[in-house]
C-alpha cells in the first residue's frame, strides 16, 4: 500500500534553515513526489516536483530558498533563511495506480 | 496565468446533494487531467476524485465512491463534482487542482482557492 509519512510538526528560528521529511512506504522508493505549502487560512500552493534522484522542478515564483533532495525512500524539503511567511503546513503528494496520495502534513512554526 | 475558481459550495442537509464547479483559464484545459481534493476543518488534505483529460476515465477515493461523480466539459473549460447522499463527514473545503504529467508521474501543480461545503441539519 502506497503511504506517505510526515512528522506532524517542526520548528526553526527566523533566518535559520529547516529540513522536512516525507517517507515513502516500502516498495515505492522510486516514486517522485510533489511538495505543497499551505499558509494559514489559504489554499495549497505547489512548491516543487522532487524525483528519486534528487532532481527537482519548482513551481512558478517559488524562491531559491526552497530546495529538495532525496535519499532512498525519503524525500526532503529544505527551506533556508526562514521567513515568517514560511509558517504553515507542508504536504507531500504522489501518484499510484489510479489514486493520488497525500502525506499527513507537517506544521512548520517559525520561532 | 493558470487560474482555477471553484464555486457551488454551501450548507446542505445530511442526505442532500450539491454540485461543485471549477472554472479553468490560462491553459489548454483539455490537455490536462484534473482532480478534486478536500480538507475537513483542522485536518489534512484528502484526495477525492480525478478525471482524465478527455473525461474517459475517472476514479474516486473509497470514502466517496458511489456517492460523488466527477465530470468535465472541455468546451466550457469546466470541472464538476456532483455530490449526493452527503454526510456530516463530507464537511470540508473542496479544491480543484490541475495535474501535470512528467516522467511517468501525475502531480498537482496548480490549485484553486477552494469552496466550503457544510453538511448539517
PDB file of C-alpha atoms in Angstrom:
ATOM      1  CA  UNK A   1       0.000   0.000   0.000  1.00  0.00           C
ATOM      2  CA  UNK A   2       1.271   3.423  -1.024  1.00  0.00           C
ATOM      3  CA  UNK A   3       1.643   5.643   2.017  1.00  0.00           C
ATOM      4  CA  UNK A   4       3.489   8.906   2.635  1.00  0.00           C
ATOM      5  CA  UNK A   5       4.625   9.591   6.197  1.00  0.00           C
ATOM      6  CA  UNK A   6       5.446  13.038   7.558  1.00  0.00           C
ATOM      7  CA  UNK A   7       6.294  14.263  11.039  1.00  0.00           C
ATOM      8  CA  UNK A   8       3.355  16.243  12.453  1.00  0.00           C
ATOM      9  CA  UNK A   9       5.381  19.293  13.423  1.00  0.00           C
ATOM     10  CA  UNK A  10       8.675  21.107  13.034  1.00  0.00           C
ATOM     11  CA  UNK A  11      10.064  24.419  14.203  1.00  0.00           C
ATOM     12  CA  UNK A  12      13.036  26.619  13.478  1.00  0.00           C
ATOM     13  CA  UNK A  13      14.122  30.177  14.127  1.00  0.00           C
ATOM     14  CA  UNK A  14      13.716  33.135  11.839  1.00  0.00           C
ATOM     15  CA  UNK A  15      16.644  33.223   9.411  1.00  0.00           C
ATOM     16  CA  UNK A  16      17.646  29.617  10.078  1.00  0.00           C
ATOM     17  CA  UNK A  17      17.144  26.542   7.898  1.00  0.00           C
ATOM     18  CA  UNK A  18      14.794  23.599   8.316  1.00  0.00           C
ATOM     19  CA  UNK A  19      14.582  20.226   6.587  1.00  0.00           C
ATOM     20  CA  UNK A  20      11.210  18.481   6.343  1.00  0.00           C
ATOM     21  CA  UNK A  21      10.947  14.782   5.558  1.00  0.00           C
ATOM     22  CA  UNK A  22       8.444  12.694   3.616  1.00  0.00           C
ATOM     23  CA  UNK A  23       8.928   8.927   3.706  1.00  0.00           C
ATOM     24  CA  UNK A  24       7.557   6.628   1.013  1.00  0.00           C
ATOM     25  CA  UNK A  25       6.239   3.230   2.044  1.00  0.00           C
ATOM     26  CA  UNK A  26       8.176   0.055   1.355  1.00  0.00           C
ATOM     27  CA  UNK A  27       8.446  -0.829  -2.310  1.00  0.00           C
ATOM     28  CA  UNK A  28       7.849   2.715  -3.505  1.00  0.00           C
ATOM     29  CA  UNK A  29      11.295   4.273  -3.123  1.00  0.00           C
ATOM     30  CA  UNK A  30      11.498   5.156  -6.840  1.00  0.00           C
ATOM     31  CA  UNK A  31       8.439   7.388  -6.760  1.00  0.00           C
ATOM     32  CA  UNK A  32       8.566  11.101  -7.398  1.00  0.00           C
ATOM     33  CA  UNK A  33       6.604  13.371  -5.105  1.00  0.00           C
ATOM     34  CA  UNK A  34       5.341  16.928  -5.025  1.00  0.00           C
ATOM     35  CA  UNK A  35       5.694  19.321  -2.098  1.00  0.00           C
ATOM     36  CA  UNK A  36       2.831  21.719  -1.406  1.00  0.00           C
ATOM     37  CA  UNK A  37       2.687  24.635   1.015  1.00  0.00           C
ATOM     38  CA  UNK A  38      -0.435  25.838   2.771  1.00  0.00           C
ATOM     39  CA  UNK A  39      -0.151  29.110   4.623  1.00  0.00           C
ATOM     40  CA  UNK A  40      -2.719  29.779   7.368  1.00  0.00           C
ATOM     41  CA  UNK A  41      -6.230  30.359   6.032  1.00  0.00           C
ATOM     42  CA  UNK A  42      -5.087  29.915   2.420  1.00  0.00           C
ATOM     43  CA  UNK A  43      -5.340  27.232  -0.229  1.00  0.00           C
ATOM     44  CA  UNK A  44      -2.393  24.973  -1.038  1.00  0.00           C
ATOM     45  CA  UNK A  45       0.370  26.059  -3.384  1.00  0.00           C
ATOM     46  CA  UNK A  46       2.607  23.758  -5.398  1.00  0.00           C
ATOM     47  CA  UNK A  47       6.260  24.177  -4.411  1.00  0.00           C
ATOM     48  CA  UNK A  48       8.122  21.576  -6.413  1.00  0.00           C
ATOM     49  CA  UNK A  49       8.274  18.208  -8.013  1.00  0.00           C
ATOM     50  CA  UNK A  50      11.021  16.039  -6.463  1.00  0.00           C
ATOM     51  CA  UNK A  51      12.376  12.955  -8.211  1.00  0.00           C
ATOM     52  CA  UNK A  52      14.034   9.935  -6.635  1.00  0.00           C
ATOM     53  CA  UNK A  53      17.437  11.089  -7.872  1.00  0.00           C
ATOM     54  CA  UNK A  54      17.029  14.413  -6.052  1.00  0.00           C
ATOM     55  CA  UNK A  55      16.418  16.476  -9.158  1.00  0.00           C
ATOM     56  CA  UNK A  56      13.549  18.881  -8.694  1.00  0.00           C
ATOM     57  CA  UNK A  57      11.463  21.366 -10.634  1.00  0.00           C
ATOM     58  CA  UNK A  58       9.945  24.277  -8.771  1.00  0.00           C
ATOM     59  CA  UNK A  59       6.641  25.934  -9.387  1.00  0.00           C
ATOM     60  CA  UNK A  60       6.162  29.443 -10.692  1.00  0.00           C
ATOM     61  CA  UNK A  61       7.619  32.109  -8.412  1.00  0.00           C
ATOM     62  CA  UNK A  62       8.982  29.747  -5.774  1.00  0.00           C
ATOM     63  CA  UNK A  63      12.060  31.365  -4.197  1.00  0.00           C
ATOM     64  CA  UNK A  64      15.531  29.841  -4.338  1.00  0.00           C
ATOM     65  CA  UNK A  65      15.310  29.391  -0.555  1.00  0.00           C
ATOM     66  CA  UNK A  66      13.229  26.275  -1.215  1.00  0.00           C
ATOM     67  CA  UNK A  67      15.087  23.176  -2.373  1.00  0.00           C
ATOM     68  CA  UNK A  68      14.574  19.444  -2.473  1.00  0.00           C
ATOM     69  CA  UNK A  69      16.675  16.319  -2.137  1.00  0.00           C
ATOM     70  CA  UNK A  70      16.193  12.559  -1.932  1.00  0.00           C
ATOM     71  CA  UNK A  71      17.771   9.575  -0.224  1.00  0.00           C
ATOM     72  CA  UNK A  72      16.306   6.116  -0.689  1.00  0.00           C
ATOM     73  CA  UNK A  73      12.660   6.273   0.266  1.00  0.00           C
ATOM     74  CA  UNK A  74      12.981   9.695   1.857  1.00  0.00           C
ATOM     75  CA  UNK A  75      12.166  12.979   0.176  1.00  0.00           C
ATOM     76  CA  UNK A  76      13.270  16.219   1.753  1.00  0.00           C
ATOM     77  CA  UNK A  77      12.225  19.832   1.568  1.00  0.00           C
ATOM     78  CA  UNK A  78      14.796  22.315   2.815  1.00  0.00           C
ATOM     79  CA  UNK A  79      13.846  25.910   3.482  1.00  0.00           C
ATOM     80  CA  UNK A  80      16.759  28.244   4.141  1.00  0.00           C
ATOM     81  CA  UNK A  81      16.753  31.797   5.502  1.00  0.00           C
ATOM     82  CA  UNK A  82      13.374  31.156   7.112  1.00  0.00           C
ATOM     83  CA  UNK A  83      10.882  33.975   6.948  1.00  0.00           C
ATOM     84  CA  UNK A  84       7.687  34.483   8.909  1.00  0.00           C
ATOM     85  CA  UNK A  85       5.571  33.787   5.810  1.00  0.00           C
ATOM     86  CA  UNK A  86       7.058  30.284   5.607  1.00  0.00           C
ATOM     87  CA  UNK A  87       4.980  29.298   8.623  1.00  0.00           C
ATOM     88  CA  UNK A  88       2.204  26.897   7.697  1.00  0.00           C
ATOM     89  CA  UNK A  89       1.547  23.319   6.696  1.00  0.00           C
ATOM     90  CA  UNK A  90       3.625  21.369   4.207  1.00  0.00           C
ATOM     91  CA  UNK A  91       2.257  18.330   2.408  1.00  0.00           C
ATOM     92  CA  UNK A  92       3.928  15.781   0.199  1.00  0.00           C
ATOM     93  CA  UNK A  93       1.884  14.093  -2.536  1.00  0.00           C
ATOM     94  CA  UNK A  94       2.392  11.292  -5.004  1.00  0.00           C
ATOM     95  CA  UNK A  95       0.560   9.159  -7.538  1.00  0.00           C
ATOM     96  CA  UNK A  96      -0.333   5.483  -7.554  1.00  0.00           C
ATOM     97  CA  UNK A  97      -2.382   3.285  -9.864  1.00  0.00           C
ATOM     98  CA  UNK A  98      -5.494   5.421 -10.388  1.00  0.00           C
ATOM     99  CA  UNK A  99      -5.101   7.078  -6.985  1.00  0.00           C
ATOM    100  CA  UNK A 100      -3.440  10.153  -5.579  1.00  0.00           C
ATOM    101  CA  UNK A 101      -1.941  10.103  -2.096  1.00  0.00           C
ATOM    102  CA  UNK A 102      -1.116  12.828   0.402  1.00  0.00           C
ATOM    103  CA  UNK A 103       1.070  12.697   3.455  1.00  0.00           C
ATOM    104  CA  UNK A 104      -0.470  13.809   6.722  1.00  0.00           C
ATOM    105  CA  UNK A 105       1.331  17.151   6.595  1.00  0.00           C
ATOM    106  CA  UNK A 106       3.944  18.880   8.736  1.00  0.00           C
ATOM    107  CA  UNK A 107       3.059  22.033  10.622  1.00  0.00           C
ATOM    108  CA  UNK A 108       6.059  24.380  10.491  1.00  0.00           C
ATOM    109  CA  UNK A 109       6.420  27.016  13.173  1.00  0.00           C
ATOM    110  CA  UNK A 110       8.883  29.854  12.655  1.00  0.00           C
ATOM    111  CA  UNK A 111      10.156  30.981  16.043  1.00  0.00           C
TER     112      UNK A 111
ATOM    113  CA  UNK B   1      -1.537  32.586 -15.968  1.00  0.00           C
ATOM    114  CA  UNK B   2      -3.280  29.464 -14.703  1.00  0.00           C
ATOM    115  CA  UNK B   3      -6.452  30.263 -12.804  1.00  0.00           C
ATOM    116  CA  UNK B   4      -8.859  27.823 -11.128  1.00  0.00           C
ATOM    117  CA  UNK B   5     -12.023  29.125  -9.457  1.00  0.00           C
ATOM    118  CA  UNK B   6     -14.360  26.835  -7.524  1.00  0.00           C
ATOM    119  CA  UNK B   7     -17.991  27.606  -6.823  1.00  0.00           C
ATOM    120  CA  UNK B   8     -21.155  25.904  -5.656  1.00  0.00           C
ATOM    121  CA  UNK B   9     -20.371  25.261  -2.017  1.00  0.00           C
ATOM    122  CA  UNK B  10     -22.828  25.928   0.773  1.00  0.00           C
ATOM    123  CA  UNK B  11     -24.912  24.454   3.565  1.00  0.00           C
ATOM    124  CA  UNK B  12     -26.760  21.214   2.814  1.00  0.00           C
ATOM    125  CA  UNK B  13     -28.670  18.748   4.975  1.00  0.00           C
ATOM    126  CA  UNK B  14     -27.456  15.180   5.516  1.00  0.00           C
ATOM    127  CA  UNK B  15     -28.612  13.030   2.644  1.00  0.00           C
ATOM    128  CA  UNK B  16     -28.761  16.014   0.309  1.00  0.00           C
ATOM    129  CA  UNK B  17     -26.940  16.804  -2.904  1.00  0.00           C
ATOM    130  CA  UNK B  18     -24.696  19.559  -4.190  1.00  0.00           C
ATOM    131  CA  UNK B  19     -22.804  20.246  -7.414  1.00  0.00           C
ATOM    132  CA  UNK B  20     -19.441  21.969  -7.331  1.00  0.00           C
ATOM    133  CA  UNK B  21     -17.911  23.687 -10.329  1.00  0.00           C
ATOM    134  CA  UNK B  22     -14.366  24.707 -11.174  1.00  0.00           C
ATOM    135  CA  UNK B  23     -13.751  27.257 -13.934  1.00  0.00           C
ATOM    136  CA  UNK B  24     -10.309  26.958 -15.535  1.00  0.00           C
ATOM    137  CA  UNK B  25      -8.382  29.531 -17.532  1.00  0.00           C
ATOM    138  CA  UNK B  26      -4.846  30.337 -18.622  1.00  0.00           C
ATOM    139  CA  UNK B  27      -4.024  26.893 -20.013  1.00  0.00           C
ATOM    140  CA  UNK B  28      -5.289  24.363 -22.549  1.00  0.00           C
ATOM    141  CA  UNK B  29      -7.841  22.685 -20.309  1.00  0.00           C
ATOM    142  CA  UNK B  30      -8.481  19.626 -22.482  1.00  0.00           C
ATOM    143  CA  UNK B  31      -4.792  18.641 -22.303  1.00  0.00           C
ATOM    144  CA  UNK B  32      -4.790  18.063 -18.551  1.00  0.00           C
ATOM    145  CA  UNK B  33      -6.084  15.602 -16.013  1.00  0.00           C
ATOM    146  CA  UNK B  34      -7.943  17.305 -13.158  1.00  0.00           C
ATOM    147  CA  UNK B  35      -8.514  16.414  -9.510  1.00  0.00           C
ATOM    148  CA  UNK B  36     -10.713  17.302  -6.557  1.00  0.00           C
ATOM    149  CA  UNK B  37      -9.105  17.429  -3.106  1.00  0.00           C
ATOM    150  CA  UNK B  38     -10.842  18.254   0.162  1.00  0.00           C
ATOM    151  CA  UNK B  39      -9.814  19.418   3.593  1.00  0.00           C
ATOM    152  CA  UNK B  40     -12.023  18.906   6.628  1.00  0.00           C
ATOM    153  CA  UNK B  41     -11.819  21.585   9.329  1.00  0.00           C
ATOM    154  CA  UNK B  42      -8.464  21.346  11.111  1.00  0.00           C
ATOM    155  CA  UNK B  43      -7.409  18.288   9.087  1.00  0.00           C
ATOM    156  CA  UNK B  44      -5.033  17.495   6.261  1.00  0.00           C
ATOM    157  CA  UNK B  45      -5.574  17.213   2.537  1.00  0.00           C
ATOM    158  CA  UNK B  46      -7.565  14.259   1.206  1.00  0.00           C
ATOM    159  CA  UNK B  47      -7.710  13.285  -2.462  1.00  0.00           C
ATOM    160  CA  UNK B  48     -11.337  12.834  -3.617  1.00  0.00           C
ATOM    161  CA  UNK B  49     -11.529  12.141  -7.385  1.00  0.00           C
ATOM    162  CA  UNK B  50      -9.619  12.540 -10.609  1.00  0.00           C
ATOM    163  CA  UNK B  51     -10.575  12.573 -14.285  1.00  0.00           C
ATOM    164  CA  UNK B  52      -8.517  12.096 -17.417  1.00  0.00           C
ATOM    165  CA  UNK B  53      -8.117  14.839 -19.990  1.00  0.00           C
ATOM    166  CA  UNK B  54     -10.872  13.576 -22.322  1.00  0.00           C
ATOM    167  CA  UNK B  55     -13.073  12.536 -19.427  1.00  0.00           C
ATOM    168  CA  UNK B  56     -12.984   8.892 -20.434  1.00  0.00           C
ATOM    169  CA  UNK B  57     -11.698   7.581 -17.111  1.00  0.00           C
ATOM    170  CA  UNK B  58     -12.322   8.604 -13.537  1.00  0.00           C
ATOM    171  CA  UNK B  59     -11.551   7.229 -10.118  1.00  0.00           C
ATOM    172  CA  UNK B  60     -12.699   8.155  -6.653  1.00  0.00           C
ATOM    173  CA  UNK B  61     -11.451   7.670  -3.119  1.00  0.00           C
ATOM    174  CA  UNK B  62     -13.184   4.852  -1.251  1.00  0.00           C
ATOM    175  CA  UNK B  63     -14.714   7.403   1.142  1.00  0.00           C
ATOM    176  CA  UNK B  64     -16.843   8.911  -1.645  1.00  0.00           C
ATOM    177  CA  UNK B  65     -17.171   6.040  -4.114  1.00  0.00           C
ATOM    178  CA  UNK B  66     -20.732   5.581  -5.295  1.00  0.00           C
ATOM    179  CA  UNK B  67     -21.819   8.964  -3.897  1.00  0.00           C
ATOM    180  CA  UNK B  68     -19.683  11.505  -5.769  1.00  0.00           C
ATOM    181  CA  UNK B  69     -19.220  11.825  -9.535  1.00  0.00           C
ATOM    182  CA  UNK B  70     -16.501  13.862 -11.209  1.00  0.00           C
ATOM    183  CA  UNK B  71     -17.057  15.162 -14.730  1.00  0.00           C
ATOM    184  CA  UNK B  72     -15.793  17.845 -17.080  1.00  0.00           C
ATOM    185  CA  UNK B  73     -16.918  19.944 -20.020  1.00  0.00           C
ATOM    186  CA  UNK B  74     -13.876  20.717 -22.140  1.00  0.00           C
ATOM    187  CA  UNK B  75     -15.861  23.092 -24.352  1.00  0.00           C
ATOM    188  CA  UNK B  76     -16.627  25.200 -21.281  1.00  0.00           C
ATOM    189  CA  UNK B  77     -13.206  24.724 -19.588  1.00  0.00           C
ATOM    190  CA  UNK B  78     -15.029  23.471 -16.538  1.00  0.00           C
ATOM    191  CA  UNK B  79     -14.703  20.686 -13.984  1.00  0.00           C
ATOM    192  CA  UNK B  80     -17.566  19.434 -11.835  1.00  0.00           C
ATOM    193  CA  UNK B  81     -18.177  17.356  -8.730  1.00  0.00           C
ATOM    194  CA  UNK B  82     -21.689  16.031  -8.226  1.00  0.00           C
ATOM    195  CA  UNK B  83     -22.087  15.071  -4.566  1.00  0.00           C
ATOM    196  CA  UNK B  84     -25.050  13.072  -3.289  1.00  0.00           C
ATOM    197  CA  UNK B  85     -26.043  11.236  -0.108  1.00  0.00           C
ATOM    198  CA  UNK B  86     -23.954  13.787   1.753  1.00  0.00           C
ATOM    199  CA  UNK B  87     -22.814  13.065   5.293  1.00  0.00           C
ATOM    200  CA  UNK B  88     -21.523  15.230   8.111  1.00  0.00           C
ATOM    201  CA  UNK B  89     -18.034  13.882   7.461  1.00  0.00           C
ATOM    202  CA  UNK B  90     -18.114  15.352   3.945  1.00  0.00           C
ATOM    203  CA  UNK B  91     -17.933  18.820   5.504  1.00  0.00           C
ATOM    204  CA  UNK B  92     -14.762  20.351   4.077  1.00  0.00           C
ATOM    205  CA  UNK B  93     -13.231  22.925   1.818  1.00  0.00           C
ATOM    206  CA  UNK B  94     -13.136  21.425  -1.677  1.00  0.00           C
ATOM    207  CA  UNK B  95     -10.286  22.352  -4.002  1.00  0.00           C
ATOM    208  CA  UNK B  96      -9.878  21.653  -7.671  1.00  0.00           C
ATOM    209  CA  UNK B  97      -6.347  21.166  -8.942  1.00  0.00           C
ATOM    210  CA  UNK B  98      -4.618  20.662 -12.251  1.00  0.00           C
ATOM    211  CA  UNK B  99      -2.446  17.603 -12.773  1.00  0.00           C
ATOM    212  CA  UNK B 100       0.857  17.762 -14.604  1.00  0.00           C
ATOM    213  CA  UNK B 101       2.366  14.667 -16.193  1.00  0.00           C
ATOM    214  CA  UNK B 102       6.125  14.266 -16.253  1.00  0.00           C
ATOM    215  CA  UNK B 103       8.450  11.268 -16.128  1.00  0.00           C
ATOM    216  CA  UNK B 104       5.594   8.867 -15.612  1.00  0.00           C
ATOM    217  CA  UNK B 105       4.028  10.669 -12.681  1.00  0.00           C
ATOM    218  CA  UNK B 106       0.938  12.836 -12.246  1.00  0.00           C
ATOM    219  CA  UNK B 107       1.429  15.593  -9.700  1.00  0.00           C
ATOM    220  CA  UNK B 108      -0.808  18.504  -8.784  1.00  0.00           C
ATOM    221  CA  UNK B 109       0.766  21.761  -9.952  1.00  0.00           C
ATOM    222  CA  UNK B 110      -1.983  24.393  -9.650  1.00  0.00           C
ATOM    223  CA  UNK B 111      -4.761  24.774  -7.101  1.00  0.00           C
ATOM    224  CA  UNK B 112      -7.928  26.796  -6.799  1.00  0.00           C
ATOM    225  CA  UNK B 113      -8.848  28.808  -3.700  1.00  0.00           C
ATOM    226  CA  UNK B 114     -11.482  26.315  -2.544  1.00  0.00           C
ATOM    227  CA  UNK B 115     -15.198  26.284  -1.799  1.00  0.00           C
ATOM    228  CA  UNK B 116     -16.697  25.321   1.571  1.00  0.00           C
ATOM    229  CA  UNK B 117     -19.281  22.574   1.850  1.00  0.00           C
ATOM    230  CA  UNK B 118     -21.062  22.211   5.186  1.00  0.00           C
ATOM    231  CA  UNK B 119     -23.310  19.213   5.788  1.00  0.00           C
ATOM    232  CA  UNK B 120     -25.525  19.814   8.788  1.00  0.00           C
ATOM    233  CA  UNK B 121     -29.161  19.640   9.793  1.00  0.00           C
TER     234      UNK B 121
END
